[in-house]
PDB file of C-alpha atoms in Angstrom:
ATOM      1  CA  MET A  27      48.448 -48.450-118.996  1.00 54.00           C
ATOM      2  CA  ARG A  28      49.663 -51.896-118.676  1.00 45.00           C
ATOM      3  CA  ARG A  29      52.328 -51.442-116.112  1.00 39.00           C
ATOM      4  CA  HIS A  30      49.827 -49.334-113.569  1.00 43.00           C
ATOM      5  CA  HIS A  31      47.296 -51.877-114.363  1.00 42.00           C
ATOM      6  CA  LEU A  32      49.730 -54.499-113.502  1.00 39.00           C
ATOM      7  CA  SER A  33      49.839 -53.496-110.276  1.00 40.00           C
ATOM      8  CA  MET A  34      46.571 -52.107-109.633  1.00 40.00           C
ATOM      9  CA  LEU A  35      45.218 -55.492-110.484  1.00 38.00           C
ATOM     10  CA  CYS A  36      47.789 -56.882-107.912  1.00 38.00           C
ATOM     11  CA  VAL A  37      46.460 -54.657-105.163  1.00 35.00           C
ATOM     12  CA  VAL A  38      42.884 -56.149-106.527  1.00 36.00           C
ATOM     13  CA  LEU A  39      43.538 -59.410-106.348  1.00 35.00           C
ATOM     14  CA  ALA A  40      45.499 -59.114-102.989  1.00 36.00           C
ATOM     15  CA  GLY A  41      42.320 -59.030-100.837  1.00 34.00           C
ATOM     16  CA  LEU A  42      41.585 -62.332-103.092  1.00 35.00           C
ATOM     17  CA  ALA A  43      44.419 -64.477-103.049  1.00 36.00           C
ATOM     18  CA  GLY A  44      47.787 -62.653-102.682  1.00 36.00           C
ATOM     19  CA  CYS A  45      49.708 -61.561-105.364  1.00 38.00           C
ATOM     20  CA  ASP A  46      53.514 -61.373-106.133  1.00 40.00           C
ATOM     21  CA  GLY A  47      53.560 -58.928-109.109  1.00 43.00           C
ATOM     22  CA  ASN A  48      55.880 -61.088-111.017  1.00 42.00           C
ATOM     23  CA  ARG A  49      55.810 -61.230-114.382  1.00 44.00           C
ATOM     24  CA  GLN A  50      56.877 -63.910-116.639  1.00 42.00           C
ATOM     25  CA  SER A  51      57.695 -64.131-120.391  1.00 40.00           C
ATOM     26  CA  ALA A  52      55.812 -66.330-122.700  1.00 43.00           C
ATOM     27  CA  ASP A  53      58.707 -68.952-123.111  1.00 40.00           C
ATOM     28  CA  SER A  54      59.228 -69.258-119.133  1.00 37.00           C
ATOM     29  CA  ALA A  55      58.200 -72.924-117.708  1.00 31.00           C
ATOM     30  CA  ALA A  56      57.353 -71.966-114.580  1.00 37.00           C
ATOM     31  CA  PRO A  57      54.814 -69.324-112.215  1.00 41.00           C
ATOM     32  CA  ALA A  58      56.627 -66.412-111.073  1.00 43.00           C
ATOM     33  CA  LYS A  59      56.996 -66.919-106.782  1.00 37.00           C
ATOM     34  CA  SER A  60      58.606 -64.329-104.606  1.00 35.00           C
ATOM     35  CA  SER A  61      55.949 -64.233-102.169  1.00 33.00           C
ATOM     36  CA  GLY A  62      52.191 -64.603-101.695  1.00 52.00           C
ATOM     37  CA  ILE A  63      50.467 -66.738-104.164  1.00 63.00           C
ATOM     38  CA  PRO A  64      52.394 -67.771-107.756  1.00 77.00           C
ATOM     39  CA  THR A  65      51.044 -65.754-110.553  1.00 77.00           C
ATOM     40  CA  THR A  66      52.062 -66.327-114.376  1.00 91.00           C
ATOM     41  CA  VAL A  67      51.635 -63.149-116.232  1.00 92.00           C
ATOM     42  CA  THR A  68      52.476 -63.726-119.980  1.00 95.00           C
ATOM     43  CA  ASP A  69      51.930 -60.686-123.255  1.00 96.00           C
ATOM     44  CA  ILE A  70      50.103 -62.085-125.619  1.00 94.00           C
ATOM     45  CA  ALA A  71      49.621 -60.789-129.198  1.00 95.00           C
ATOM     46  CA  ALA A  72      46.499 -59.575-130.576  1.00 95.00           C
ATOM     47  CA  SER A  73      46.371 -62.115-132.988  1.00 95.00           C
ATOM     48  CA  ASP A  74      46.954 -65.050-130.382  1.00 95.00           C
ATOM     49  CA  LEU A  75      43.957 -64.155-128.089  1.00 95.00           C
ATOM     50  CA  PRO A  76      40.681 -66.784-128.249  1.00 94.00           C
ATOM     51  CA  PRO A  77      38.144 -65.850-130.566  1.00 95.00           C
ATOM     52  CA  GLU A  78      35.596 -66.174-128.599  1.00 95.00           C
ATOM     53  CA  LEU A  79      37.291 -63.048-126.317  1.00 96.00           C
ATOM     54  CA  VAL A  80      38.325 -60.995-128.952  1.00 96.00           C
ATOM     55  CA  SER A  81      34.296 -61.434-130.305  1.00 96.00           C
ATOM     56  CA  LEU A  82      33.065 -60.160-126.430  1.00 97.00           C
ATOM     57  CA  VAL A  83      35.772 -57.411-126.668  1.00 97.00           C
ATOM     58  CA  LYS A  84      34.350 -56.044-129.687  1.00 96.00           C
ATOM     59  CA  SER A  85      30.991 -56.661-128.772  1.00 96.00           C
ATOM     60  CA  GLU A  86      31.353 -54.529-125.757  1.00 94.00           C
ATOM     61  CA  VAL A  87      33.782 -52.057-127.808  1.00 95.00           C
ATOM     62  CA  PRO A  88      33.047 -52.156-131.286  1.00 95.00           C
ATOM     63  CA  ASP A  89      35.602 -49.518-132.865  1.00 95.00           C
ATOM     64  CA  MET A  90      38.335 -51.112-130.600  1.00 96.00           C
ATOM     65  CA  GLN A  91      41.709 -51.924-131.942  1.00 96.00           C
ATOM     66  CA  ILE A  92      43.307 -54.443-129.664  1.00 97.00           C
ATOM     67  CA  GLU A  93      46.851 -53.984-129.339  1.00 96.00           C
ATOM     68  CA  GLY A  94      48.120 -56.693-127.012  1.00 94.00           C
ATOM     69  CA  ALA A  95      47.000 -58.554-123.593  1.00 96.00           C
ATOM     70  CA  GLU A  96      47.940 -59.524-120.858  1.00 94.00           C
ATOM     71  CA  ARG A  97      47.127 -63.337-119.428  1.00 93.00           C
ATOM     72  CA  LYS A  98      47.817 -64.121-115.497  1.00 89.00           C
ATOM     73  CA  GLU A  99      47.163 -67.002-113.759  1.00 89.00           C
ATOM     74  CA  ARG A 100      46.688 -67.712-110.366  1.00 81.00           C
ATOM     75  CA  GLU A 101      45.340 -70.007-108.336  1.00 78.00           C
ATOM     76  CA  ASP A 102      43.133 -71.885-111.104  1.00 82.00           C
ATOM     77  CA  ARG A 103      42.170 -68.461-112.105  1.00 84.00           C
ATOM     78  CA  ILE A 104      42.622 -66.731-115.622  1.00 90.00           C
ATOM     79  CA  TYR A 105      42.462 -63.538-116.269  1.00 90.00           C
ATOM     80  CA  TYR A 106      42.950 -61.046-119.693  1.00 94.00           C
ATOM     81  CA  ASP A 107      44.017 -57.715-119.430  1.00 93.00           C
ATOM     82  CA  VAL A 108      43.167 -56.550-123.088  1.00 97.00           C
ATOM     83  CA  GLU A 109      44.496 -53.059-124.355  1.00 96.00           C
ATOM     84  CA  GLY A 110      43.899 -51.248-127.449  1.00 97.00           C
ATOM     85  CA  ARG A 111      42.616 -48.013-128.640  1.00 96.00           C
ATOM     86  CA  ARG A 112      39.095 -46.587-130.173  1.00 95.00           C
ATOM     87  CA  ALA A 113      39.064 -45.269-133.131  1.00 94.00           C
ATOM     88  CA  ASP A 114      39.272 -41.485-131.432  1.00 94.00           C
ATOM     89  CA  GLY A 115      43.006 -42.745-130.356  1.00 94.00           C
ATOM     90  CA  SER A 116      41.742 -42.709-126.744  1.00 92.00           C
ATOM     91  CA  GLU A 117      43.451 -46.171-125.086  1.00 94.00           C
ATOM     92  CA  VAL A 118      40.861 -48.418-123.132  1.00 95.00           C
ATOM     93  CA  GLU A 119      41.746 -51.737-121.184  1.00 95.00           C
ATOM     94  CA  LEU A 120      39.531 -54.784-120.532  1.00 96.00           C
ATOM     95  CA  ASP A 121      39.790 -56.884-117.514  1.00 92.00           C
ATOM     96  CA  ILE A 122      38.164 -60.001-118.356  1.00 94.00           C
ATOM     97  CA  LEU A 123      37.632 -63.182-116.168  1.00 93.00           C
ATOM     98  CA  GLN A 124      37.822 -66.467-117.987  1.00 93.00           C
ATOM     99  CA  GLU A 125      35.478 -69.228-116.161  1.00 90.00           C
ATOM    100  CA  GLY A 126      35.856 -72.513-117.566  1.00 84.00           C
ATOM    101  CA  GLY A 127      35.473 -71.803-121.406  1.00 85.00           C
ATOM    102  CA  ALA A 128      33.488 -68.641-120.516  1.00 94.00           C
ATOM    103  CA  PHE A 129      34.571 -65.134-120.640  1.00 96.00           C
ATOM    104  CA  LYS A 130      33.520 -62.433-118.636  1.00 95.00           C
ATOM    105  CA  ILE A 131      34.428 -58.844-118.567  1.00 95.00           C
ATOM    106  CA  VAL A 132      35.355 -57.532-115.056  1.00 91.00           C
ATOM    107  CA  GLU A 133      36.135 -53.681-115.694  1.00 92.00           C
ATOM    108  CA  ILE A 134      36.354 -51.460-118.624  1.00 95.00           C
ATOM    109  CA  GLN A 135      39.232 -48.394-117.898  1.00 94.00           C
ATOM    110  CA  ARG A 136      40.597 -45.532-119.727  1.00 94.00           C
ATOM    111  CA  ASP A 137      42.583 -42.343-118.550  1.00 94.00           C
ATOM    112  CA  ILE A 138      40.228 -39.271-118.124  1.00 96.00           C
ATOM    113  CA  ALA A 139      40.436 -35.672-117.448  1.00 95.00           C
ATOM    114  CA  TRP A 140      39.582 -35.253-113.584  1.00 96.00           C
ATOM    115  CA  SER A 141      37.168 -32.366-115.035  1.00 96.00           C
ATOM    116  CA  GLU A 142      35.592 -35.156-116.740  1.00 96.00           C
ATOM    117  CA  ALA A 143      34.352 -37.085-113.490  1.00 97.00           C
ATOM    118  CA  PRO A 144      30.799 -36.244-112.490  1.00 97.00           C
ATOM    119  CA  GLN A 145      30.662 -33.152-109.969  1.00 97.00           C
ATOM    120  CA  ALA A 146      29.389 -35.897-107.205  1.00 97.00           C
ATOM    121  CA  ALA A 147      32.062 -37.746-107.531  1.00 97.00           C
ATOM    122  CA  ARG A 148      34.753 -34.582-107.697  1.00 96.00           C
ATOM    123  CA  ASP A 149      32.568 -33.215-104.656  1.00 95.00           C
ATOM    124  CA  ALA A 150      33.252 -36.441-102.456  1.00 95.00           C
ATOM    125  CA  ALA A 151      36.983 -35.870-103.264  1.00 94.00           C
ATOM    126  CA  ALA A 152      37.017 -32.488-102.090  1.00 93.00           C
ATOM    127  CA  GLY A 153      35.768 -33.200 -99.200  1.00 90.00           C
ATOM    128  CA  ALA A 154      38.133 -35.708 -98.242  1.00 88.00           C
ATOM    129  CA  GLN A 155      40.598 -35.579 -95.481  1.00 81.00           C
ATOM    130  CA  ASN A 156      43.338 -35.666 -97.310  1.00 81.00           C
ATOM    131  CA  LYS A 157      42.053 -33.751-100.437  1.00 82.00           C
ATOM    132  CA  PHE A 158      44.276 -33.277-103.535  1.00 90.00           C
ATOM    133  CA  GLU A 159      44.288 -32.142-107.154  1.00 91.00           C
ATOM    134  CA  PRO A 160      44.790 -35.774-108.749  1.00 95.00           C
ATOM    135  CA  VAL A 161      47.835 -35.954-111.198  1.00 95.00           C
ATOM    136  CA  ARG A 162      46.337 -38.828-113.080  1.00 95.00           C
ATOM    137  CA  VAL A 163      42.498 -40.234-113.102  1.00 96.00           C
ATOM    138  CA  ILE A 164      41.614 -43.921-114.100  1.00 95.00           C
ATOM    139  CA  GLU A 165      37.708 -44.266-114.679  1.00 96.00           C
ATOM    140  CA  SER A 166      36.693 -48.104-114.116  1.00 95.00           C
ATOM    141  CA  LYS A 167      33.328 -48.719-114.989  1.00 95.00           C
ATOM    142  CA  GLN A 168      32.485 -52.358-113.223  1.00 92.00           C
ATOM    143  CA  THR A 169      29.743 -54.926-114.364  1.00 88.00           C
ATOM    144  CA  ASP A 170      27.392 -53.630-111.576  1.00 88.00           C
ATOM    145  CA  GLY A 171      26.935 -50.286-113.126  1.00 92.00           C
ATOM    146  CA  SER A 172      28.748 -48.288-110.967  1.00 95.00           C
ATOM    147  CA  VAL A 173      32.257 -46.380-112.137  1.00 97.00           C
ATOM    148  CA  ILE A 174      35.145 -46.441-109.704  1.00 96.00           C
ATOM    149  CA  TYR A 175      37.489 -43.231-110.145  1.00 97.00           C
ATOM    150  CA  GLU A 176      41.123 -43.891-108.986  1.00 95.00           C
ATOM    151  CA  LEU A 177      43.110 -41.025-108.038  1.00 95.00           C
ATOM    152  CA  PHE A 178      46.804 -40.456-107.859  1.00 95.00           C
ATOM    153  CA  THR A 179      48.797 -37.835-106.383  1.00 93.00           C
ATOM    154  CA  ASP A 180      52.541 -36.451-107.784  1.00 90.00           C
ATOM    155  CA  GLY A 181      55.455 -38.751-107.310  1.00 88.00           C
ATOM    156  CA  ALA A 182      52.934 -42.224-106.503  1.00 85.00           C
ATOM    157  CA  PRO A 183      51.687 -43.651-109.938  1.00 80.00           C
ATOM    158  CA  GLU A 184      51.524 -46.864-108.646  1.00 77.00           C
ATOM    159  CA  LYS A 185      48.658 -47.260-106.064  1.00 84.00           C
ATOM    160  CA  PRO A 186      45.529 -44.641-106.039  1.00 90.00           C
ATOM    161  CA  ALA A 187      45.613 -42.236-103.361  1.00 92.00           C
ATOM    162  CA  LEU A 188      41.720 -42.122-103.169  1.00 94.00           C
ATOM    163  CA  GLU A 189      39.055 -43.841-104.873  1.00 95.00           C
ATOM    164  CA  VAL A 190      35.700 -42.607-105.230  1.00 96.00           C
ATOM    165  CA  ARG A 191      32.874 -44.909-105.996  1.00 96.00           C
ATOM    166  CA  PHE A 192      30.232 -43.111-108.437  1.00 97.00           C
ATOM    167  CA  MET A 193      26.364 -44.882-108.714  1.00 96.00           C
ATOM    168  CA  GLU A 194      22.982 -43.988-109.110  1.00 96.00           C
ATOM    169  CA  GLY A 195      23.872 -40.109-108.828  1.00 95.00           C
ATOM    170  CA  LYS A 196      25.552 -40.444-105.895  1.00 96.00           C
ATOM    171  CA  ALA A 197      29.479 -40.603-104.870  1.00 96.00           C
ATOM    172  CA  GLU A 198      31.126 -42.009-101.957  1.00 95.00           C
ATOM    173  CA  ILE A 199      35.060 -41.912-100.593  1.00 94.00           C
ATOM    174  CA  LEU A 200      35.950 -45.818-100.394  1.00 92.00           C
ATOM    175  CA  GLU A 201      37.453 -47.010 -97.224  1.00 85.00           C
ATOM    176  CA  GLU A 202      39.069 -50.053 -98.637  1.00 76.00           C
ATOM    177  CA  GLU A 203      40.209 -50.764-102.179  1.00 73.00           C
ATOM    178  CA  TRP A 204      37.331 -52.105-104.973  1.00 70.00           C
ATOM    179  CA  PRO A 205      37.902 -55.673-105.289  1.00 57.00           C
ATOM    180  CA  HIS A 206      38.049 -55.224-108.958  1.00 53.00           C
TER     181      HIS A 206
END
């Protein structure tokens, strides 16, 4: 999920600040820069995560076994993509924004079968002009209570071909990419 999510975070943050998508190793001194805003991406071991961040993750997904994380720094903003598995073995990723000394969950992601999405979301996608059968679906629970379904076509794993927002029983096709 990490490689896809780096790309998705770049797409999401591009609207806010631009993104170059480059990765830096933990011992690299200079931020990545090819175009757009410099971004430093550092892999972080689960044991090296700040205790407050781990507490937040565990309060949201108590049975999550944290496997690792990425720390992304761009224009005075710091994000952590924390990856792991639930007790049932399913993958889960939490995107967390650090603001000052506090951490805030931005979204919770997991891959699902398209048949697991609400019928209203599937109906909305079926009515889209470019309808297709998704080969991958990422469910992104947002802090506003909505869920974004990112739908991918065969041969295009980096960017969703369609996004459906589901909230309070209603679904809509997004005209623009969701900001988180």
